[in-house]
XYZ file of C-alpha atoms in Angstrom:
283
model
C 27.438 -16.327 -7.481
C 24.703 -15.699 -5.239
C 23.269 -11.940 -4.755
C 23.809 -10.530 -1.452
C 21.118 -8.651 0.449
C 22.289 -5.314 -1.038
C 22.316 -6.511 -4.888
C 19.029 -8.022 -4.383
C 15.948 -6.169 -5.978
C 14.015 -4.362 -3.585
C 16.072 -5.651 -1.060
C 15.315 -2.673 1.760
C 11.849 -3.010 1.183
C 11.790 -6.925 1.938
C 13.764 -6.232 5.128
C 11.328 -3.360 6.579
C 7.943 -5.144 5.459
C 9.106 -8.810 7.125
C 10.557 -6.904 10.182
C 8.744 -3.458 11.953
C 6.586 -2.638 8.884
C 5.168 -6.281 8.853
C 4.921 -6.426 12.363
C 2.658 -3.103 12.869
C 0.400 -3.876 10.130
C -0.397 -7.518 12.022
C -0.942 -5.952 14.925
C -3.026 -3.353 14.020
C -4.593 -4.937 11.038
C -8.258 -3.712 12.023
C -7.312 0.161 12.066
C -5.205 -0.424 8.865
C -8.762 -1.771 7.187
C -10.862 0.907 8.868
C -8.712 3.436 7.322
C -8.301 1.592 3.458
C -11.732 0.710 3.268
C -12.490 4.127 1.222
C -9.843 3.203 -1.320
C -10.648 -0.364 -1.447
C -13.797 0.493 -2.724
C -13.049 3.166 -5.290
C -10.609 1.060 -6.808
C -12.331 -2.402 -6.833
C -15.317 -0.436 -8.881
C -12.431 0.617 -11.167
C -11.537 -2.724 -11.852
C -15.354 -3.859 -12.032
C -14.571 -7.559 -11.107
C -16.819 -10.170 -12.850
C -17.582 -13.743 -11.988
C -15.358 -16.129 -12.377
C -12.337 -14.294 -13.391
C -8.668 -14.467 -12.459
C -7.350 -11.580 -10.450
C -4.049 -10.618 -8.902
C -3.513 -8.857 -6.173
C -0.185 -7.075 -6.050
C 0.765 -6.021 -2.504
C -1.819 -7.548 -0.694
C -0.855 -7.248 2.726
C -2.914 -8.870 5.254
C -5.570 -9.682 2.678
C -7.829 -7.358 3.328
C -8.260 -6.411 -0.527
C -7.638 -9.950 -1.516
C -10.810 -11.437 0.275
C -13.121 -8.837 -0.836
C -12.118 -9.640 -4.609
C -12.062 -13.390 -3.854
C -16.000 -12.936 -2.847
C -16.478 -10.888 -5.918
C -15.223 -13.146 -8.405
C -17.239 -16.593 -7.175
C -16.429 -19.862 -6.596
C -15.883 -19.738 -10.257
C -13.233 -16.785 -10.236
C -9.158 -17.686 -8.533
C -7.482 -14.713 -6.661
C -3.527 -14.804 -6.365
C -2.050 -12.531 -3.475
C 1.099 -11.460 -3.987
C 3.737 -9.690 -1.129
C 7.139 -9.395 0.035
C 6.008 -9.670 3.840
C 5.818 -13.285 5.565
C 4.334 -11.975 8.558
C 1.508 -10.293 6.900
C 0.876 -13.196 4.233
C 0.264 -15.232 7.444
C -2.367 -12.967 8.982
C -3.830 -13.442 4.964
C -3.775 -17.215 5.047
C -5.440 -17.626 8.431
C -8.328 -14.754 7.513
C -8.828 -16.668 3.967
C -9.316 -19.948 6.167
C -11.484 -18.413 8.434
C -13.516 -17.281 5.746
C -13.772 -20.160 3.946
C -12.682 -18.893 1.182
C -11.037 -21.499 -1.619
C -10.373 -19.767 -4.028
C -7.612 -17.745 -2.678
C -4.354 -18.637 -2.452
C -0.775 -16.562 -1.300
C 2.508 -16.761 -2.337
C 5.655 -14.633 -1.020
C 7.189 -13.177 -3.771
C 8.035 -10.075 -5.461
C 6.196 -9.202 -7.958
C 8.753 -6.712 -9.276
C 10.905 -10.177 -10.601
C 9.265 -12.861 -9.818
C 8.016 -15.114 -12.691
C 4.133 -15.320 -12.984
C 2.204 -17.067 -15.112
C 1.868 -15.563 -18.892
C -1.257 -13.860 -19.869
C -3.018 -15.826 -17.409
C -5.128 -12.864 -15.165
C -8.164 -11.012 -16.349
C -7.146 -8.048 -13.828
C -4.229 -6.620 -11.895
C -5.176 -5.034 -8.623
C -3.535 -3.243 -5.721
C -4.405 -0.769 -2.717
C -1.538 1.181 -2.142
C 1.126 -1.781 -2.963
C 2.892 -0.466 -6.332
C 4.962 2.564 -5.199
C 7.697 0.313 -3.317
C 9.486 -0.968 -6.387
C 12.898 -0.104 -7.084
C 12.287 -0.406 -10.484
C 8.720 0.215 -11.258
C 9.357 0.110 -15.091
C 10.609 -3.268 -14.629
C 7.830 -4.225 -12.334
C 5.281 -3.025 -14.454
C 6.350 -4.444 -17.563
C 6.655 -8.041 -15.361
C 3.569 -7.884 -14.118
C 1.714 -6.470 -17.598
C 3.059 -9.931 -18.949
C 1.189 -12.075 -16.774
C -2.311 -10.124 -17.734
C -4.658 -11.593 -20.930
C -4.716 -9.383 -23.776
C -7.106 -6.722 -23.008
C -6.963 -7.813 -19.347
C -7.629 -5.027 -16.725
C -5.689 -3.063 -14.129
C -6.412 -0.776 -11.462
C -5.041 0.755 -8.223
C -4.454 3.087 -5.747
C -1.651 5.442 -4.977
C -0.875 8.332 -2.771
C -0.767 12.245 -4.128
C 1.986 14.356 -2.528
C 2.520 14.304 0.936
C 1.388 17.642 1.233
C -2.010 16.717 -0.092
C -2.525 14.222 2.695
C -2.843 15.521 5.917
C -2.742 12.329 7.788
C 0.802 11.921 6.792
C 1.879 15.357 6.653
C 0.321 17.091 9.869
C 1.740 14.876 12.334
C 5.141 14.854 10.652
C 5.648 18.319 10.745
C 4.423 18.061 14.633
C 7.326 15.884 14.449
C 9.630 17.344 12.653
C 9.565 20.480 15.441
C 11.844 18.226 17.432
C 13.830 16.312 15.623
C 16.978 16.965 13.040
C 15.900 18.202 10.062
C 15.502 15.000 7.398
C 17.711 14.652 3.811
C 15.124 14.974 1.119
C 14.092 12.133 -0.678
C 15.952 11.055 -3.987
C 13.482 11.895 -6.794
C 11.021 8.791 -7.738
C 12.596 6.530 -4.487
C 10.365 3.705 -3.126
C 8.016 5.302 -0.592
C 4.544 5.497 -0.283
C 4.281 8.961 -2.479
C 6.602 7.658 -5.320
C 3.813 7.978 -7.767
C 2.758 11.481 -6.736
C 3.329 12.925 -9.849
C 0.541 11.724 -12.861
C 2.570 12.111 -15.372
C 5.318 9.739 -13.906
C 2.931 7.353 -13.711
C 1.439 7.622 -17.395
C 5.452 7.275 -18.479
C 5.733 3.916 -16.245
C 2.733 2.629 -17.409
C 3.355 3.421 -21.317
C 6.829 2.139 -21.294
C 5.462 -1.119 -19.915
C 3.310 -2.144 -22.792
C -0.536 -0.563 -21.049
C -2.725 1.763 -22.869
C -5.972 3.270 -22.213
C -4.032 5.014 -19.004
C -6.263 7.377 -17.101
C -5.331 8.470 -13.957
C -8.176 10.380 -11.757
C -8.231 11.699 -7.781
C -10.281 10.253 -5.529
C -10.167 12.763 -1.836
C -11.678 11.820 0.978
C -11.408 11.861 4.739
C -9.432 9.053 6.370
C -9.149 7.936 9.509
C -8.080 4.864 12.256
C -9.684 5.500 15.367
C -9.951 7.697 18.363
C -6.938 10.337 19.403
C -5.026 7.376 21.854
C -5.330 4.876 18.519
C -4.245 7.291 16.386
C -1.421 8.729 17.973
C -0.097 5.086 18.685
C -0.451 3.929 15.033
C 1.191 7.107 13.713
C 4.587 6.694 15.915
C 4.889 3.157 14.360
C 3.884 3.723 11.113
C 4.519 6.086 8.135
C 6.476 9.164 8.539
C 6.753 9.468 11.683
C 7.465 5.986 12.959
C 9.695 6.342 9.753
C 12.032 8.860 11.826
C 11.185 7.965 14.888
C 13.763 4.371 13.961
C 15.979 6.825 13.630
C 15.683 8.858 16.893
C 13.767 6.264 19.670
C 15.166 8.298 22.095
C 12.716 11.336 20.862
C 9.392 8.923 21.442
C 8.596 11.025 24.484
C 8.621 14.600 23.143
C 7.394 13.583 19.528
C 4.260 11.909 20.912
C 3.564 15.075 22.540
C 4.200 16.882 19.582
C 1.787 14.827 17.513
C -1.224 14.076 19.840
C -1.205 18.266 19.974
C -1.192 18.457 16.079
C -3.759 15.750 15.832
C -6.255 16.645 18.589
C -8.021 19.560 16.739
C -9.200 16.228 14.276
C -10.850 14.277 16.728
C -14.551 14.208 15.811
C -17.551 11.501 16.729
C -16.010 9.168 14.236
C -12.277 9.870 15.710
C -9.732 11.425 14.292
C -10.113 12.431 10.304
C -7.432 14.228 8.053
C -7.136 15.060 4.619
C -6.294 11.636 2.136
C -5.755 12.012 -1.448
C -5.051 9.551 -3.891
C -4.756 8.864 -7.691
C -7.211 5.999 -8.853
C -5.304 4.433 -12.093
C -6.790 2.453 -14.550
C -5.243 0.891 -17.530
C -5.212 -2.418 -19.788
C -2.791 -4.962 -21.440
């Protein structure tokens, strides 16, 4: 018998990043890459990519990441992108052409279950794509099959939400007018799943890697000027989170977060607080 949507793996996640999740990040691809770019680079040094290696790239979005390690490896080297999101993985495809890039390719899939090739990467990468799985034991443990023996892996994952002011100032702007929200089950999918370093050794270890290290990288992070900002944040994240819930707040809650935001407008727009964990690990 066939899984329905609900019994399927990761199911909510496919359905918000091929619907408004995937949507946003198309449209506003450029301010997305403006605001990675400081994370893209920690973590591709992590992985130190050589020449003519065999990378995935879990997560990859718009391709963004995937490109930059495509150029790294060679001609010589392969890069596999890997994501739920159709709309997103079409934005990669057309960049990758434009680029003239061969030795890229896409597939939609998730990596949590989906069957990849055994031991047949050098290095696992991802920017911010890992803390969505509904099983990230599982996941892990899946993908840690597919790397060579003493392959690599490296990514990038938010710290608490109070760590991050980009997330957490505007929220509480919007949180002033709105109901107040259920917490979040412990360890859910979400974008600060792995806030806690120790969860993240325990993943790791029961999924076969060693050599785990986990280390912050802070910085400041930012998309653009106040009008960019504000617009991004009510579609995205947190806010645009709750927002689905309560369109009929847009008004007010704009308000609220253009206010909260406006003190962190400088010459290179608006900055906040981002803080991360950088892990590193191998099969």
């Amino acid at each position: 018998m066939a899984k329905t949507e609900a019994e399927t793996p990761n199911a909510d996640q496919i359905a918000y990043w091929n619907e408004a999740g995937g949507s946003v990040w198309v449209e506003m691809q450029d301010r997305f890459d403006r605001m990675t770019a400081p994370f893209s680079r920690e973590t591709v040094a992590a992985l130190a990519p050589r020449a003519g290696e065999r990378l995935l790239d879990i997560g990859c979005g718009s391709g963004g990441s995937t490109l930059e390690l495509a150029r790294l490896v060679g001609p010589g080297g392969q890069l596999l992108g890997v994501d739920i999101s159709a709309p997103m993985l079409g934005l990669a495809q057309r960049r990758a052409a434009e680029a003239g890039l061969d030795n890229v390719r896409f597939i939609e899939a998730d990596a949590q279950t989906t069957k990849l090739e055994p031991r047949a990467f050098d290095g696992l990468f991802s920017r911010f794509g890992v803390m969505f799985f509904d099983d990230p034991a599982g996941a892990f443990a899946n993908l840690h099959g597919a790397l060579k023996p003493g392959g690599r892996l490296a990514f990038v994952c938010w710290r608490a939400m109070a760590e991050n002011g980009w997330a957490a100032a505007p929220l509480a702007a919007a949180l002033s007018h709105l109901p107040p929200l259920p917490p979040p089950a412990p360890g859910a999918p979400g974008a600060f799943a792995f806030a806690d370093p120790d969860r993240i050794r325990d993943i790791l270890g029961r999924a076969g890697f060693s050599g785990i290290a986990v280390a912050p990288f802070d910085t400041k992070a930012g998309v653009g000027d106040l009008d960019e900002t504000v617009a991004l944040m009510l579609r995205s994240g947190p806010v645009g989170g709750v927002l689905r819930e309560h369109p009929d707040r847009r008004d007010t809650v704009a308000e609220a977060v253009r206010k909260a935001l406006a003190p962190h407008q400088t010459a290179d727009g608006v900055v906040l607080d981002a803080a991360t964990w950088i892990v590193t690990a191998a099969a």
